[in-house]
Amino acid sequence: MPSVDTILSPTLSVQWREYFSLLDSLRSFAVWQHEEDGELRPNGGQRPPRFVAAVADEARFVQFQQQAAAVADLRTKWPVQVFDEVWGWGRVSVGVGSHAQRLTAGLPADLGEVTRADHKQVAGVIAALEDAGHGVRVADGRLMVTPGPAGLTIRQGSGRAFRLHVWSEQGQPLHHKLSVGAVLCRGVLRGIEDTTGRPRKQRADALKLLAAWNGVGFYGLP
């Protein structure tokens, strides 16, 4: 998480120490915690925080809230998210993080350079996309894809995405797809359900993976 800026700035170094100290303190109040939460990687770095903490004591909650605000300007993907709320229950799910882009039908899109080593794999991509009604060609060493009328979506993977869904005691949705992360709230009456190990149900209208190349997946209707 810390960058070269941390080494050069004593103020940032202090903030990072306060940040990690806050995470350690909150973990003792965790009502849900992933098994990889904060563990060390083989390179010595630390894995992201993955827990939900509930602190009922008002004074202690306010203290943590103030500590989170004091380090809120750190450049991290995992700020401490604080909710001054008591939740009915929650559910954590994990999926593949990805960036998706819908390509415009009939408009050629440049998908990158094709090297000599790519030719065999690209030939398979061309065949699969043409079978699905899309135009594909290699022009000037670039893979050019022209989506057909049904349209085409490309997705690039970016690791796993942990999401927290929260409901009130009466069953009303409170938060949808919170990133987890380090999450702090006042309480969870019926706990946090963990669905991270369950296979996801396939939607009837889900896009189908037609082909994959160079870290990009091509998705269209089956």
mmCIF file of N, CA, C and O in Angstrom, residues 61-102:
data_model
loop_
_atom_site.group_PDB
_atom_site.id
_atom_site.type_symbol
_atom_site.label_atom_id
_atom_site.label_comp_id
_atom_site.label_asym_id
_atom_site.label_seq_id
_atom_site.Cartn_x
_atom_site.Cartn_y
_atom_site.Cartn_z
ATOM 1 N N PHE A 61 -16.772 3.748 19.559
ATOM 2 C CA PHE A 61 -17.121 3.920 18.154
ATOM 3 C C PHE A 61 -16.685 5.305 17.665
ATOM 4 O O PHE A 61 -16.090 5.435 16.587
ATOM 5 N N VAL A 62 -16.990 6.328 18.446
ATOM 6 C CA VAL A 62 -16.616 7.695 18.070
ATOM 7 C C VAL A 62 -15.097 7.825 17.960
ATOM 8 O O VAL A 62 -14.575 8.489 17.060
ATOM 9 N N GLN A 63 -14.380 7.179 18.855
ATOM 10 C CA GLN A 63 -12.918 7.215 18.805
ATOM 11 C C GLN A 63 -12.409 6.611 17.499
ATOM 12 O O GLN A 63 -11.547 7.195 16.823
ATOM 13 N N PHE A 64 -12.945 5.437 17.130
ATOM 14 C CA PHE A 64 -12.542 4.817 15.878
ATOM 15 C C PHE A 64 -12.935 5.688 14.683
ATOM 16 O O PHE A 64 -12.201 5.791 13.693
ATOM 17 N N GLN A 65 -14.107 6.296 14.758
ATOM 18 C CA GLN A 65 -14.576 7.167 13.694
ATOM 19 C C GLN A 65 -13.610 8.336 13.484
ATOM 20 O O GLN A 65 -13.283 8.698 12.345
ATOM 21 N N GLN A 66 -13.151 8.916 14.571
ATOM 22 C CA GLN A 66 -12.205 10.027 14.489
ATOM 23 C C GLN A 66 -10.848 9.571 13.957
ATOM 24 O O GLN A 66 -10.209 10.274 13.162
ATOM 25 N N GLN A 67 -10.424 8.388 14.355
ATOM 26 C CA GLN A 67 -9.154 7.862 13.861
ATOM 27 C C GLN A 67 -9.226 7.589 12.361
ATOM 28 O O GLN A 67 -8.258 7.840 11.625
ATOM 29 N N ALA A 68 -10.366 7.081 11.900
ATOM 30 C CA ALA A 68 -10.541 6.838 10.473
ATOM 31 C C ALA A 68 -10.515 8.148 9.691
ATOM 32 O O ALA A 68 -9.937 8.231 8.600
ATOM 33 N N ALA A 69 -11.127 9.196 10.241
ATOM 34 C CA ALA A 69 -11.138 10.497 9.578
ATOM 35 C C ALA A 69 -9.728 11.077 9.490
ATOM 36 O O ALA A 69 -9.379 11.755 8.520
ATOM 37 N N ALA A 70 -8.889 10.792 10.494
ATOM 38 C CA ALA A 70 -7.535 11.343 10.535
ATOM 39 C C ALA A 70 -6.632 10.756 9.458
ATOM 40 O O ALA A 70 -5.630 11.373 9.081
ATOM 41 N N VAL A 71 -6.973 9.569 8.959
ATOM 42 C CA VAL A 71 -6.146 8.940 7.919
ATOM 43 C C VAL A 71 -6.904 8.809 6.606
ATOM 44 O O VAL A 71 -6.486 8.078 5.702
ATOM 45 N N ALA A 72 -7.996 9.540 6.487
ATOM 46 C CA ALA A 72 -8.861 9.405 5.311
ATOM 47 C C ALA A 72 -8.217 9.924 4.033
ATOM 48 O O ALA A 72 -8.644 9.558 2.935
ATOM 49 N N ASP A 73 -7.197 10.780 4.155
ATOM 50 C CA ASP A 73 -6.580 11.346 2.960
ATOM 51 C C ASP A 73 -5.427 10.500 2.428
ATOM 52 O O ASP A 73 -4.780 10.879 1.445
ATOM 53 N N LEU A 74 -5.161 9.352 3.037
ATOM 54 C CA LEU A 74 -4.128 8.463 2.511
ATOM 55 C C LEU A 74 -4.546 7.903 1.153
ATOM 56 O O LEU A 74 -5.722 7.622 0.921
ATOM 57 N N ARG A 75 -3.579 7.727 0.288
ATOM 58 C CA ARG A 75 -3.871 7.193 -1.046
ATOM 59 C C ARG A 75 -3.882 5.671 -0.976
ATOM 60 O O ARG A 75 -2.875 5.009 -1.190
ATOM 61 N N THR A 76 -5.032 5.120 -0.646
ATOM 62 C CA THR A 76 -5.192 3.677 -0.559
ATOM 63 C C THR A 76 -6.544 3.278 -1.141
ATOM 64 O O THR A 76 -7.515 4.036 -1.060
ATOM 65 N N LYS A 77 -6.582 2.094 -1.721
ATOM 66 C CA LYS A 77 -7.852 1.557 -2.219
ATOM 67 C C LYS A 77 -8.736 1.070 -1.081
ATOM 68 O O LYS A 77 -9.905 0.771 -1.299
ATOM 69 N N TRP A 78 -8.180 0.997 0.134
ATOM 70 C CA TRP A 78 -8.897 0.369 1.239
ATOM 71 C C TRP A 78 -9.038 1.311 2.426
ATOM 72 O O TRP A 78 -8.549 1.016 3.524
ATOM 73 N N PRO A 79 -9.705 2.458 2.255
ATOM 74 C CA PRO A 79 -9.968 3.320 3.415
ATOM 75 C C PRO A 79 -10.947 2.630 4.363
ATOM 76 O O PRO A 79 -11.723 1.764 3.951
ATOM 77 N N VAL A 80 -10.910 3.028 5.629
ATOM 78 C CA VAL A 80 -11.865 2.483 6.593
ATOM 79 C C VAL A 80 -13.216 3.151 6.343
ATOM 80 O O VAL A 80 -13.346 4.368 6.427
ATOM 81 N N GLN A 81 -14.229 2.343 6.023
ATOM 82 C CA GLN A 81 -15.575 2.849 5.771
ATOM 83 C C GLN A 81 -16.379 2.765 7.074
ATOM 84 O O GLN A 81 -16.516 1.684 7.640
ATOM 85 N N VAL A 82 -16.885 3.905 7.523
ATOM 86 C CA VAL A 82 -17.567 3.979 8.815
ATOM 87 C C VAL A 82 -19.052 4.281 8.597
ATOM 88 O O VAL A 82 -19.405 5.221 7.877
ATOM 89 N N PHE A 83 -19.914 3.481 9.236
ATOM 90 C CA PHE A 83 -21.359 3.658 9.139
ATOM 91 C C PHE A 83 -21.936 3.720 10.556
ATOM 92 O O PHE A 83 -21.849 2.738 11.305
ATOM 93 N N ASP A 84 -22.477 4.863 10.895
ATOM 94 C CA ASP A 84 -23.076 5.049 12.222
ATOM 95 C C ASP A 84 -24.484 4.453 12.195
ATOM 96 O O ASP A 84 -25.485 5.151 12.302
ATOM 97 N N GLU A 85 -24.539 3.134 12.053
ATOM 98 C CA GLU A 85 -25.803 2.418 11.855
ATOM 99 C C GLU A 85 -25.745 1.051 12.529
ATOM 100 O O GLU A 85 -24.667 0.448 12.634
ATOM 101 N N VAL A 86 -26.908 0.567 12.925
ATOM 102 C CA VAL A 86 -27.062 -0.821 13.359
ATOM 103 C C VAL A 86 -27.781 -1.560 12.246
ATOM 104 O O VAL A 86 -28.863 -1.149 11.823
ATOM 105 N N TRP A 87 -27.166 -2.616 11.771
ATOM 106 C CA TRP A 87 -27.714 -3.361 10.639
ATOM 107 C C TRP A 87 -28.463 -4.597 11.112
ATOM 108 O O TRP A 87 -28.150 -5.190 12.155
ATOM 109 N N GLY A 88 -29.456 -5.008 10.299
ATOM 110 C CA GLY A 88 -30.159 -6.249 10.586
ATOM 111 C C GLY A 88 -29.274 -7.442 10.285
ATOM 112 O O GLY A 88 -28.984 -8.267 11.145
ATOM 113 N N TRP A 89 -28.805 -7.511 9.034
ATOM 114 C CA TRP A 89 -27.870 -8.566 8.644
ATOM 115 C C TRP A 89 -27.170 -8.147 7.363
ATOM 116 O O TRP A 89 -27.534 -7.161 6.720
ATOM 117 N N GLY A 90 -26.155 -8.906 7.012
ATOM 118 C CA GLY A 90 -25.401 -8.611 5.803
ATOM 119 C C GLY A 90 -24.995 -9.882 5.094
ATOM 120 O O GLY A 90 -25.110 -10.983 5.643
ATOM 121 N N ARG A 91 -24.521 -9.719 3.876
ATOM 122 C CA ARG A 91 -24.057 -10.865 3.087
ATOM 123 C C ARG A 91 -22.837 -10.440 2.280
ATOM 124 O O ARG A 91 -22.866 -9.406 1.603
ATOM 125 N N VAL A 92 -21.777 -11.223 2.378
ATOM 126 C CA VAL A 92 -20.562 -10.948 1.625
ATOM 127 C C VAL A 92 -20.455 -11.943 0.483
ATOM 128 O O VAL A 92 -20.610 -13.155 0.677
ATOM 129 N N SER A 93 -20.202 -11.434 -0.690
ATOM 130 C CA SER A 93 -19.989 -12.294 -1.859
ATOM 131 C C SER A 93 -18.684 -11.877 -2.524
ATOM 132 O O SER A 93 -18.194 -10.763 -2.335
ATOM 133 N N VAL A 94 -18.111 -12.776 -3.283
ATOM 134 C CA VAL A 94 -16.869 -12.461 -3.986
ATOM 135 C C VAL A 94 -17.032 -12.832 -5.443
ATOM 136 O O VAL A 94 -17.602 -13.865 -5.788
ATOM 137 N N GLY A 95 -16.581 -11.954 -6.283
ATOM 138 C CA GLY A 95 -16.613 -12.212 -7.713
ATOM 139 C C GLY A 95 -15.301 -11.770 -8.326
ATOM 140 O O GLY A 95 -14.397 -11.291 -7.640
ATOM 141 N N VAL A 96 -15.199 -11.930 -9.613
ATOM 142 C CA VAL A 96 -14.004 -11.506 -10.333
ATOM 143 C C VAL A 96 -14.138 -10.034 -10.663
ATOM 144 O O VAL A 96 -15.093 -9.617 -11.315
ATOM 145 N N GLY A 97 -13.203 -9.244 -10.176
ATOM 146 C CA GLY A 97 -13.214 -7.828 -10.516
ATOM 147 C C GLY A 97 -12.858 -7.652 -11.982
ATOM 148 O O GLY A 97 -11.946 -8.305 -12.490
ATOM 149 N N SER A 98 -13.566 -6.821 -12.679
ATOM 150 C CA SER A 98 -13.287 -6.617 -14.097
ATOM 151 C C SER A 98 -13.767 -5.255 -14.552
ATOM 152 O O SER A 98 -14.657 -4.655 -13.952
ATOM 153 N N HIS A 99 -13.132 -4.794 -15.619
ATOM 154 C CA HIS A 99 -13.573 -3.570 -16.276
ATOM 155 C C HIS A 99 -14.262 -3.969 -17.569
ATOM 156 O O HIS A 99 -13.671 -4.654 -18.404
ATOM 157 N N ALA A 100 -15.511 -3.585 -17.715
ATOM 158 C CA ALA A 100 -16.289 -3.972 -18.899
ATOM 159 C C ALA A 100 -16.526 -2.763 -19.794
ATOM 160 O O ALA A 100 -16.724 -1.645 -19.320
ATOM 161 N N GLN A 101 -16.503 -3.009 -21.094
ATOM 162 C CA GLN A 101 -16.775 -1.957 -22.079
ATOM 163 C C GLN A 101 -17.653 -2.519 -23.179
ATOM 164 O O GLN A 101 -17.346 -3.560 -23.770
ATOM 165 N N ARG A 102 -18.757 -1.852 -23.450
ATOM 166 C CA ARG A 102 -19.668 -2.260 -24.507
ATOM 167 C C ARG A 102 -19.217 -1.633 -25.814
ATOM 168 O O ARG A 102 -19.122 -0.401 -25.932
#
